[in-house]
């Protein structure tokens, strides 16, 4: 057993050095962890899925996800800060959409992962 541990330590020395060099810096890892935290709320996930098919105003998002407009506005603020959604004005209305195809891909791959 001791011999096996010693062999593993020798075997893994180069691998550990390669791994340390390949890891992103701490700030990037912190930012990535913050991004994934945004996905940790079901209301936000529902909003993102609602926006996958169409651009919507707050009232329509609220109706689609079964939440109040106030709650949806609060969650949209968080999603905007995370750059997952964007908005544009059409007269007095504000229309929301997914920021880019990356958001769609993350959601679709997440669903695929949990359905396997």
PDB file of C-alpha atoms in Angstrom:
ATOM      1  CA  UNK A   1       0.000   0.000   0.000  1.00  0.00           C
ATOM      2  CA  UNK A   2       2.789   2.455   0.911  1.00  0.00           C
ATOM      3  CA  UNK A   3       4.574   1.496  -2.268  1.00  0.00           C
ATOM      4  CA  UNK A   4       1.430   2.287  -4.313  1.00  0.00           C
ATOM      5  CA  UNK A   5       1.107   5.746  -2.733  1.00  0.00           C
ATOM      6  CA  UNK A   6       4.735   6.528  -3.491  1.00  0.00           C
ATOM      7  CA  UNK A   7       4.283   5.408  -7.093  1.00  0.00           C
ATOM      8  CA  UNK A   8       1.183   7.627  -7.438  1.00  0.00           C
ATOM      9  CA  UNK A   9       3.053  10.632  -6.069  1.00  0.00           C
ATOM     10  CA  UNK A  10       5.842  10.180  -8.607  1.00  0.00           C
ATOM     11  CA  UNK A  11       3.356   9.440 -11.375  1.00  0.00           C
ATOM     12  CA  UNK A  12       1.283  12.546 -10.679  1.00  0.00           C
ATOM     13  CA  UNK A  13       4.042  15.134 -10.200  1.00  0.00           C
ATOM     14  CA  UNK A  14       4.072  16.227 -13.839  1.00  0.00           C
ATOM     15  CA  UNK A  15       0.301  16.036 -14.083  1.00  0.00           C
ATOM     16  CA  UNK A  16      -0.134  18.326 -11.081  1.00  0.00           C
ATOM     17  CA  UNK A  17       2.249  20.874 -12.536  1.00  0.00           C
ATOM     18  CA  UNK A  18       0.383  20.783 -15.866  1.00  0.00           C
ATOM     19  CA  UNK A  19      -2.949  21.118 -14.078  1.00  0.00           C
ATOM     20  CA  UNK A  20      -1.786  24.113 -12.042  1.00  0.00           C
ATOM     21  CA  UNK A  21      -0.596  25.833 -15.200  1.00  0.00           C
ATOM     22  CA  UNK A  22      -3.893  25.099 -16.982  1.00  0.00           C
ATOM     23  CA  UNK A  23      -6.200  26.481 -14.282  1.00  0.00           C
ATOM     24  CA  UNK A  24      -7.632  29.956 -14.952  1.00  0.00           C
ATOM     25  CA  UNK A  25      -6.579  32.660 -12.518  1.00  0.00           C
ATOM     26  CA  UNK A  26      -8.545  33.171  -9.308  1.00  0.00           C
ATOM     27  CA  UNK A  27     -10.437  36.230 -10.528  1.00  0.00           C
ATOM     28  CA  UNK A  28     -11.716  34.363 -13.596  1.00  0.00           C
ATOM     29  CA  UNK A  29     -12.794  31.411 -11.424  1.00  0.00           C
ATOM     30  CA  UNK A  30     -14.567  33.785  -9.033  1.00  0.00           C
ATOM     31  CA  UNK A  31     -16.420  35.436 -11.944  1.00  0.00           C
ATOM     32  CA  UNK A  32     -17.417  32.041 -13.331  1.00  0.00           C
ATOM     33  CA  UNK A  33     -18.722  30.924  -9.928  1.00  0.00           C
ATOM     34  CA  UNK A  34     -20.775  34.141  -9.728  1.00  0.00           C
ATOM     35  CA  UNK A  35     -22.222  33.447 -13.173  1.00  0.00           C
ATOM     36  CA  UNK A  36     -23.314  29.963 -12.142  1.00  0.00           C
ATOM     37  CA  UNK A  37     -24.911  31.371  -8.989  1.00  0.00           C
ATOM     38  CA  UNK A  38     -27.260  33.362 -11.215  1.00  0.00           C
ATOM     39  CA  UNK A  39     -28.548  30.061 -12.632  1.00  0.00           C
ATOM     40  CA  UNK A  40     -29.373  28.838  -9.099  1.00  0.00           C
ATOM     41  CA  UNK A  41     -32.845  30.411  -8.988  1.00  0.00           C
ATOM     42  CA  UNK A  42     -35.866  28.749 -10.617  1.00  0.00           C
ATOM     43  CA  UNK A  43     -37.596  32.027 -11.409  1.00  0.00           C
ATOM     44  CA  UNK A  44     -34.525  33.261 -13.280  1.00  0.00           C
ATOM     45  CA  UNK A  45     -34.292  29.944 -15.153  1.00  0.00           C
ATOM     46  CA  UNK A  46     -37.991  30.218 -16.100  1.00  0.00           C
ATOM     47  CA  UNK A  47     -37.404  33.752 -17.373  1.00  0.00           C
ATOM     48  CA  UNK A  48     -34.441  32.627 -19.464  1.00  0.00           C
ATOM     49  CA  UNK A  49     -36.453  29.750 -20.940  1.00  0.00           C
ATOM     50  CA  UNK A  50     -39.350  32.097 -21.708  1.00  0.00           C
ATOM     51  CA  UNK A  51     -36.919  34.329 -23.605  1.00  0.00           C
ATOM     52  CA  UNK A  52     -35.437  31.434 -25.597  1.00  0.00           C
ATOM     53  CA  UNK A  53     -38.360  31.493 -28.032  1.00  0.00           C
ATOM     54  CA  UNK A  54     -39.299  35.160 -28.183  1.00  0.00           C
ATOM     55  CA  UNK A  55     -38.447  38.658 -26.998  1.00  0.00           C
ATOM     56  CA  UNK A  56     -40.946  39.693 -24.321  1.00  0.00           C
ATOM     57  CA  UNK A  57     -42.003  42.625 -22.167  1.00  0.00           C
ATOM     58  CA  UNK A  58     -42.124  42.299 -18.358  1.00  0.00           C
ATOM     59  CA  UNK A  59     -45.891  41.736 -18.325  1.00  0.00           C
ATOM     60  CA  UNK A  60     -45.668  38.824 -20.752  1.00  0.00           C
ATOM     61  CA  UNK A  61     -42.675  37.325 -18.939  1.00  0.00           C
ATOM     62  CA  UNK A  62     -44.574  37.558 -15.643  1.00  0.00           C
ATOM     63  CA  UNK A  63     -47.572  35.816 -17.179  1.00  0.00           C
ATOM     64  CA  UNK A  64     -45.401  33.100 -18.737  1.00  0.00           C
ATOM     65  CA  UNK A  65     -43.511  32.280 -15.532  1.00  0.00           C
ATOM     66  CA  UNK A  66     -46.394  32.792 -13.110  1.00  0.00           C
ATOM     67  CA  UNK A  67     -44.769  35.548 -11.066  1.00  0.00           C
ATOM     68  CA  UNK A  68     -45.594  39.153 -10.296  1.00  0.00           C
ATOM     69  CA  UNK A  69     -44.204  41.903 -12.512  1.00  0.00           C
ATOM     70  CA  UNK A  70     -42.299  43.216  -9.516  1.00  0.00           C
ATOM     71  CA  UNK A  71     -40.636  39.845  -8.912  1.00  0.00           C
ATOM     72  CA  UNK A  72     -39.807  39.488 -12.608  1.00  0.00           C
ATOM     73  CA  UNK A  73     -38.330  42.998 -12.735  1.00  0.00           C
ATOM     74  CA  UNK A  74     -36.121  42.167  -9.758  1.00  0.00           C
ATOM     75  CA  UNK A  75     -34.885  38.966 -11.391  1.00  0.00           C
ATOM     76  CA  UNK A  76     -34.354  40.708 -14.739  1.00  0.00           C
ATOM     77  CA  UNK A  77     -32.106  43.221 -12.999  1.00  0.00           C
ATOM     78  CA  UNK A  78     -29.918  40.342 -11.776  1.00  0.00           C
ATOM     79  CA  UNK A  79     -29.926  38.723 -15.222  1.00  0.00           C
ATOM     80  CA  UNK A  80     -28.936  42.051 -16.846  1.00  0.00           C
ATOM     81  CA  UNK A  81     -26.070  42.504 -14.377  1.00  0.00           C
ATOM     82  CA  UNK A  82     -24.841  39.026 -15.301  1.00  0.00           C
ATOM     83  CA  UNK A  83     -25.158  39.987 -18.995  1.00  0.00           C
ATOM     84  CA  UNK A  84     -27.523  37.079 -19.650  1.00  0.00           C
ATOM     85  CA  UNK A  85     -30.356  39.282 -20.926  1.00  0.00           C
ATOM     86  CA  UNK A  86     -30.467  42.569 -22.775  1.00  0.00           C
ATOM     87  CA  UNK A  87     -33.278  45.019 -23.423  1.00  0.00           C
ATOM     88  CA  UNK A  88     -34.463  47.564 -25.913  1.00  0.00           C
ATOM     89  CA  UNK A  89     -37.145  50.211 -25.740  1.00  0.00           C
ATOM     90  CA  UNK A  90     -40.126  50.225 -28.055  1.00  0.00           C
ATOM     91  CA  UNK A  91     -42.051  53.359 -27.203  1.00  0.00           C
ATOM     92  CA  UNK A  92     -42.949  53.059 -23.536  1.00  0.00           C
ATOM     93  CA  UNK A  93     -42.344  49.312 -23.405  1.00  0.00           C
ATOM     94  CA  UNK A  94     -39.088  47.607 -22.543  1.00  0.00           C
ATOM     95  CA  UNK A  95     -38.528  44.377 -24.455  1.00  0.00           C
ATOM     96  CA  UNK A  96     -36.145  41.745 -23.091  1.00  0.00           C
ATOM     97  CA  UNK A  97     -34.198  39.074 -24.936  1.00  0.00           C
ATOM     98  CA  UNK A  98     -31.324  36.681 -24.294  1.00  0.00           C
ATOM     99  CA  UNK A  99     -27.986  38.451 -24.626  1.00  0.00           C
ATOM    100  CA  UNK A 100     -26.528  36.011 -27.139  1.00  0.00           C
ATOM    101  CA  UNK A 101     -26.436  32.434 -28.359  1.00  0.00           C
ATOM    102  CA  UNK A 102     -24.165  31.415 -25.473  1.00  0.00           C
ATOM    103  CA  UNK A 103     -27.057  31.760 -23.028  1.00  0.00           C
ATOM    104  CA  UNK A 104     -29.256  29.592 -25.222  1.00  0.00           C
ATOM    105  CA  UNK A 105     -26.461  27.004 -25.486  1.00  0.00           C
ATOM    106  CA  UNK A 106     -25.861  26.883 -21.715  1.00  0.00           C
ATOM    107  CA  UNK A 107     -29.579  26.319 -21.057  1.00  0.00           C
ATOM    108  CA  UNK A 108     -29.965  23.720 -23.794  1.00  0.00           C
ATOM    109  CA  UNK A 109     -26.869  21.805 -22.705  1.00  0.00           C
ATOM    110  CA  UNK A 110     -27.945  21.971 -19.068  1.00  0.00           C
ATOM    111  CA  UNK A 111     -31.303  20.438 -19.978  1.00  0.00           C
ATOM    112  CA  UNK A 112     -29.622  17.796 -22.110  1.00  0.00           C
ATOM    113  CA  UNK A 113     -27.290  16.936 -19.222  1.00  0.00           C
ATOM    114  CA  UNK A 114     -30.070  16.449 -16.666  1.00  0.00           C
ATOM    115  CA  UNK A 115     -32.253  14.502 -19.113  1.00  0.00           C
ATOM    116  CA  UNK A 116     -29.588  11.892 -19.876  1.00  0.00           C
TER     117      UNK A 116
END
